[in-house]
Short mmCIF file of C-alpha atoms and ligand atoms in Angstrom, two decimals:
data_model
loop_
_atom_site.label_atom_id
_atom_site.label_comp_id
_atom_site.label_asym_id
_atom_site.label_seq_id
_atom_site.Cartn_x
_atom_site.Cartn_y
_atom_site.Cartn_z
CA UNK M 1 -0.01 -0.14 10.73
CA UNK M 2 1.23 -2.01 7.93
CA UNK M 3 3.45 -0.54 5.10
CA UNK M 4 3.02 -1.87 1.76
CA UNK M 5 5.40 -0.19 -1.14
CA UNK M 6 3.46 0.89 -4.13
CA UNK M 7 5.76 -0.03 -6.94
CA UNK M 8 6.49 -3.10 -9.37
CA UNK M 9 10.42 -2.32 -9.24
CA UNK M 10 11.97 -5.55 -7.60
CA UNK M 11 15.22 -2.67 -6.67
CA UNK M 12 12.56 -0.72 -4.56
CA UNK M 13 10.92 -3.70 -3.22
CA UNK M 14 14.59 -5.11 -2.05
CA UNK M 15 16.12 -1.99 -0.62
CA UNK M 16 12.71 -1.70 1.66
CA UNK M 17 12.74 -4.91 2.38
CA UNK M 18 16.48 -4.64 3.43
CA UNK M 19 15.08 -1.65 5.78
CA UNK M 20 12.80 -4.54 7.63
CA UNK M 21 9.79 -2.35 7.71
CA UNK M 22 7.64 -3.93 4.30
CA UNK M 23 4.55 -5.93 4.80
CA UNK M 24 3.54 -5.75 1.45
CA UNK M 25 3.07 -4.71 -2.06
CA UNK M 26 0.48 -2.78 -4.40
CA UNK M 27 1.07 -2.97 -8.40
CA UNK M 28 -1.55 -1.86 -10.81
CA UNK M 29 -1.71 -1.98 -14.79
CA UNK M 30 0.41 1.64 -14.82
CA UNK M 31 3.15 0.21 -12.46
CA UNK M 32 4.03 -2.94 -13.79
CA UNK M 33 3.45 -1.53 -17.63
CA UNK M 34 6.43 1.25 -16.53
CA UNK M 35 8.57 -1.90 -15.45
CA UNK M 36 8.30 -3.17 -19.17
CA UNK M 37 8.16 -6.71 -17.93
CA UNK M 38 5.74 -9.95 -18.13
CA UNK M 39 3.00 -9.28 -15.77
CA UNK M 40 2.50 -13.19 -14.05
CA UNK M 41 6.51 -13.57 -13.73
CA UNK M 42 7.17 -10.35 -12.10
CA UNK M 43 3.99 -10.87 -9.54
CA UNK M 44 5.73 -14.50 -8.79
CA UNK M 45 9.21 -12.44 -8.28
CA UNK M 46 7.55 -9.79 -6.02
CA UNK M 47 5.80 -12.52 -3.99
CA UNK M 48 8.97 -14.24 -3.60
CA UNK M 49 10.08 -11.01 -1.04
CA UNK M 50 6.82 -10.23 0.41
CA UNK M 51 3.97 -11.59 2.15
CA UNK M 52 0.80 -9.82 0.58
CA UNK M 53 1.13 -8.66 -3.28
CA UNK M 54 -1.42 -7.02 -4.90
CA UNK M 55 -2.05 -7.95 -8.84
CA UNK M 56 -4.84 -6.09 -10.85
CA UNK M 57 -7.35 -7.90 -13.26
CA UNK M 58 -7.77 -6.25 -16.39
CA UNK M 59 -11.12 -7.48 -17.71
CA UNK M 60 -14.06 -5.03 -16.52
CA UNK M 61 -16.67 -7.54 -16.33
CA UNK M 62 -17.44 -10.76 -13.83
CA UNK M 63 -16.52 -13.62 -16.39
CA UNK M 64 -13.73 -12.38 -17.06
CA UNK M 65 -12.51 -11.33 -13.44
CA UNK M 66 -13.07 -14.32 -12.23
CA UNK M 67 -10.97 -15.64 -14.70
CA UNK M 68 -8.37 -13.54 -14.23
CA UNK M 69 -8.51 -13.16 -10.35
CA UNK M 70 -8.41 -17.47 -10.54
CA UNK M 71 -5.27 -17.65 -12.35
CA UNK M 72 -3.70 -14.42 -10.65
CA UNK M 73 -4.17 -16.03 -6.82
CA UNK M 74 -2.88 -19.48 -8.19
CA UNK M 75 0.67 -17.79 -8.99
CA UNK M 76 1.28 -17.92 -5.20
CA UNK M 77 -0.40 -17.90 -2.26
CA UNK M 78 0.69 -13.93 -1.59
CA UNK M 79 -1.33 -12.76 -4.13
CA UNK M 80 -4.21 -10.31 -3.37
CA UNK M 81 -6.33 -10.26 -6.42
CA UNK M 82 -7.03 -6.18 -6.98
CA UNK M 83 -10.23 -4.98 -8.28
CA UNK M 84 -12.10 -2.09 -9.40
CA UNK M 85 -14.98 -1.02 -7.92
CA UNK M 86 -17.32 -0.95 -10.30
CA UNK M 87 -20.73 -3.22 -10.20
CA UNK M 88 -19.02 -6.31 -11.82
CA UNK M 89 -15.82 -5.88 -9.60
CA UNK M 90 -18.33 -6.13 -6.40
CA UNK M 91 -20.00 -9.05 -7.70
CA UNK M 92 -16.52 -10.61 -8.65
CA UNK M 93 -15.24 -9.62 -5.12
CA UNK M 94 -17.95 -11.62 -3.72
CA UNK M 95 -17.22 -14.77 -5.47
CA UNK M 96 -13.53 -14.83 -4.91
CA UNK M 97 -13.72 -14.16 -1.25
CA UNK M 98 -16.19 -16.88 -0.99
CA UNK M 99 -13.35 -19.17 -2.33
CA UNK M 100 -10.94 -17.54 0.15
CA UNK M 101 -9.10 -15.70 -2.14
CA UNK M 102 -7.94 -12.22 -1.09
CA UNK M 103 -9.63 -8.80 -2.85
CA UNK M 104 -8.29 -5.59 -2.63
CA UNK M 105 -10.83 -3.40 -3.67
CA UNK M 106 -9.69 -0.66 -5.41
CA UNK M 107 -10.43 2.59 -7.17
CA UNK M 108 -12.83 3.47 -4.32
CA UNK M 109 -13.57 7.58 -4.00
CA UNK M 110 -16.55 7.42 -1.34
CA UNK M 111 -17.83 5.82 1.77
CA UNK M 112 -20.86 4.62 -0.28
CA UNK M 113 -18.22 2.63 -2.54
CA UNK M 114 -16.46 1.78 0.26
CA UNK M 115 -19.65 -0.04 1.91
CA UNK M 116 -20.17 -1.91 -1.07
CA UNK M 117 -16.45 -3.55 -0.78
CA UNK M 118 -17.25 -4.33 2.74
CA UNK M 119 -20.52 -5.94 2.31
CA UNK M 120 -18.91 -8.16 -0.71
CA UNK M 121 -16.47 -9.21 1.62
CA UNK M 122 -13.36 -7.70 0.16
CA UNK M 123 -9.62 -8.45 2.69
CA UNK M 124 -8.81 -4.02 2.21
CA UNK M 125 -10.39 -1.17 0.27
CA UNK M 126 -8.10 1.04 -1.37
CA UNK M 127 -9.33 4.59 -0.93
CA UNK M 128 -7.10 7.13 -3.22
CA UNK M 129 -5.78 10.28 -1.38
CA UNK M 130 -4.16 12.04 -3.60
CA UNK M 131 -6.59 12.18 -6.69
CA UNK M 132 -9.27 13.26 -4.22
CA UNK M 133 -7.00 15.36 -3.15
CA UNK M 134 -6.10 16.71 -6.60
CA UNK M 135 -9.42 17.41 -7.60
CA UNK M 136 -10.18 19.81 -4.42
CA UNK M 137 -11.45 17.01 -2.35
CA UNK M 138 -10.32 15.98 1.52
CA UNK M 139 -8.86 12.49 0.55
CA UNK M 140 -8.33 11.89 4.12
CA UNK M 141 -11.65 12.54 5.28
CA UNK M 142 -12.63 10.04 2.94
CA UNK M 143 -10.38 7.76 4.55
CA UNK M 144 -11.40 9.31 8.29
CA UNK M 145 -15.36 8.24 7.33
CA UNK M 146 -14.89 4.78 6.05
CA UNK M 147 -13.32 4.34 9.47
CA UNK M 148 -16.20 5.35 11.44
CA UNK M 149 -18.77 3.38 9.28
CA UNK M 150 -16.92 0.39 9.48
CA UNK M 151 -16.23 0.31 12.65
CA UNK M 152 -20.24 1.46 13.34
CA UNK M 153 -21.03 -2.27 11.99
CA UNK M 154 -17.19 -4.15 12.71
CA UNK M 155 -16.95 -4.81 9.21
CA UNK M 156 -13.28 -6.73 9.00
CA UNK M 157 -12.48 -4.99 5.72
CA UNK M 158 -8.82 -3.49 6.25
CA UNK M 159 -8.60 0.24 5.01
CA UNK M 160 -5.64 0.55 2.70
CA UNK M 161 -4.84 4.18 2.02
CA UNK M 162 -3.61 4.12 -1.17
CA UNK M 163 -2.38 7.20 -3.70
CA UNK M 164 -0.13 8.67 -1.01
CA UNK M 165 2.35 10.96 -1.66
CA UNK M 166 3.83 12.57 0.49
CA UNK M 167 4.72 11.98 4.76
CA UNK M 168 1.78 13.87 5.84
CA UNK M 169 -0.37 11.47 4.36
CA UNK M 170 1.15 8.61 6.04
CA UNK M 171 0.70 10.35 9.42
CA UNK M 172 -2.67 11.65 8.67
CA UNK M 173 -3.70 7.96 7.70
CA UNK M 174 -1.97 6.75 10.87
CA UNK M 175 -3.77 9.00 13.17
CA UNK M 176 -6.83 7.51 11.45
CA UNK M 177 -6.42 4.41 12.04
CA UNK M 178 -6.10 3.05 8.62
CA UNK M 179 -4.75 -0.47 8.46
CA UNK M 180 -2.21 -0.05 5.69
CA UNK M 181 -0.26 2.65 3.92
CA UNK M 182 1.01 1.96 0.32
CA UNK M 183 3.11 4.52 -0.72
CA UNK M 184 6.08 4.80 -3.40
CA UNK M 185 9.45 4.42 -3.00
CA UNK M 186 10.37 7.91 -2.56
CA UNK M 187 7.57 8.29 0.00
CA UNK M 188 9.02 6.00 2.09
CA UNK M 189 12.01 7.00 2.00
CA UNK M 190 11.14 10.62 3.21
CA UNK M 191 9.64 9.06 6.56
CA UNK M 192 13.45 8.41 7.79
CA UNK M 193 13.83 12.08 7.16
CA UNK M 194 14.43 14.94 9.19
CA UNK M 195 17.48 17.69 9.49
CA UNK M 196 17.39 18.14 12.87
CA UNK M 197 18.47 14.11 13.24
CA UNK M 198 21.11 14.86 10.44
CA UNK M 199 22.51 18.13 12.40
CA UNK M 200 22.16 16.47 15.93
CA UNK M 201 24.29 13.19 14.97
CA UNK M 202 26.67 15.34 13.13
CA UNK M 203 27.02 17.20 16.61
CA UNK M 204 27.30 14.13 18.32
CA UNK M 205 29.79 12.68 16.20
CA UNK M 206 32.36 16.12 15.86
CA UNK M 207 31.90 15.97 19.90
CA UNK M 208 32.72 12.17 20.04
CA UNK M 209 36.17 13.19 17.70
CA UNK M 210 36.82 15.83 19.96
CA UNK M 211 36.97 14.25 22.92
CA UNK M 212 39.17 11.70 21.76
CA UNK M 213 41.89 14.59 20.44
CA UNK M 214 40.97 16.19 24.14
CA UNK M 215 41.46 12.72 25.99
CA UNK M 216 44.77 12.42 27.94
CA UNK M 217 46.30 9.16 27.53
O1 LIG G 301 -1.99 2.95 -4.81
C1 LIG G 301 -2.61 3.63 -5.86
C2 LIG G 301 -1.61 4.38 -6.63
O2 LIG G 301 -0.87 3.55 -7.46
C3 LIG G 301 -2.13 5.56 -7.33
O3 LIG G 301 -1.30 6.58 -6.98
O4 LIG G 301 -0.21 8.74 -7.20
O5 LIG G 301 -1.07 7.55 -9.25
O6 LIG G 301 -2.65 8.57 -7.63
P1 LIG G 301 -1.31 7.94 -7.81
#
C-alpha cells in the first residue's frame, strides 16, 4: 500500500519523508490556499521530495483543464494532474491520459463515478471517506465496491482513499485492498501509536537500568 501525505506544508512533507515511509503527495485548492503560498512554486518544491504529487486544476470545464492540467504536468515530471469528476473532468481525464499524463480523479462519492474515471483512463480515483462518512454514509464500502468492480473487469485504475481521518480508516482501506492512503499529517502520525509499546519499552528500559545497578563487576 502506498502512503501519500495529504498536505501542502513542505514541514509535514519533510518530517514524513525523514520517517522513510512517503510515496507521495495530495494538495487541493483548500490545502495549498491554507499554506498562503504561489501554487506552481510550491508544487515544484513538493515534487522536489516526492515521487507522485498531486496538483488540482481549477477551471470546471475541458478547455480550460486541459490548459491547466498541460502546464501543471510540465512543472515536473511528479506531477499528477487532479481532477473533478464532473462530465468535463472525465472528458479532460481522457485527453490527458492519452498524452501520458497522470489523472487523479477526484471528488468521486459512488461506484458509478468511480467507473467513469476508470473507463477515461484515469492513474487513481480518489474516493472521500470521511464526507461520506459525515453525511451518514459507509465511506468504506464505497471504497470496498469500487474494488470489486474493478477488479470484475481488471481496470488498472489505482484506488486512492482519500478524506481519511483517523487510523481506522487506514486499516479499513488496507484490508480492502486500496492502492493508496492519503491522509494528513496528524493521521499519520497516530499509526506509530500505541501505549502498550510506550509502557512495554519503558519496562524494558527501567529493567535494562536495573540490571546494570544489580550487575556485579
Ligand atoms: O484527500 C482529500 C482531502 O483533502 C479531503 O479531506 O478531511 O477535508 O474531507 P477532508
Amino acid at each position: 500500500m502506498k502512503f501519500f501525505l495529504d498536505t501542502a506544508s513542505l514541514q509535514e512533507i519533510r518530517e514524513g519523508v525523514a520517517w522513510g515511509i512517503v510515496d507521495g503527495v495530495t494538495t487541493n485548492p483548500s490545502l495549498v490556499a491554507k499554506e498562503g503560498v504561489d501554487f506552481h512554486s510550491r508544487i515544484k518544491e513538493i515534487c522536489e521530495l516526492v515521487p507522485d504529487v498531486s496538483a488540482e486544476v481549477t477551471a470546471t470545464n475541458y478547455e480550460g483543464m486541459i490548459q491547466e492540467g498541460r502546464i501543471l504536468a510540465k512543472l515536473h515530471n511528479h506531477v499528477t494532474v487532479k481532477i473533478p469528476l464532473i462530465s468535463e473532468g472525465i472528458k479532460a481525464c481522457k485527453t490527458l491520459s492519452q498524452e501520458r499524463i497522470k489523472v487523479n480523479v477526484t471528488l468521486c462519492f459512488s461506484v458509478s463515478q468511480a467507473l467513469l474515471a476508470a473507463k477515461a483512463g484515469a492513474t487513481y480515483v480518489s474516493p472521500f471517506v470521511g464526507r461520506l462518512d459525515d453525511i451518514s454514509e459507509d465511506g468504506m464500502e464505497l471504497v470496498a465496491n469500487i474494488f470489486q468492480v474493478y477488479r470484475n473487469y481488471g481496470y488498472k485504475t489505482q484506488i486512492l482513499a482519500a478524506s481519511l481521518r483517523h487510523p481506522q480508516h487506514v486499516v479499513q482501506a488496507a484490508l480492502i485492498g486500496a492502492d493508496v492512503a492519503t491522509m494528513p499529517f496528524k493521521v499519520m502520525e497516530m499509526l506509530f501509536k500505541h501505549p502498550l509499546t510506550d509502557i512495554g519499552l519503558k519496562k524494558f528500559l527501567e529493567d535494562w537500568e536495573n540490571s546494570k545497578k544489580n550487575t556485579k563487576r
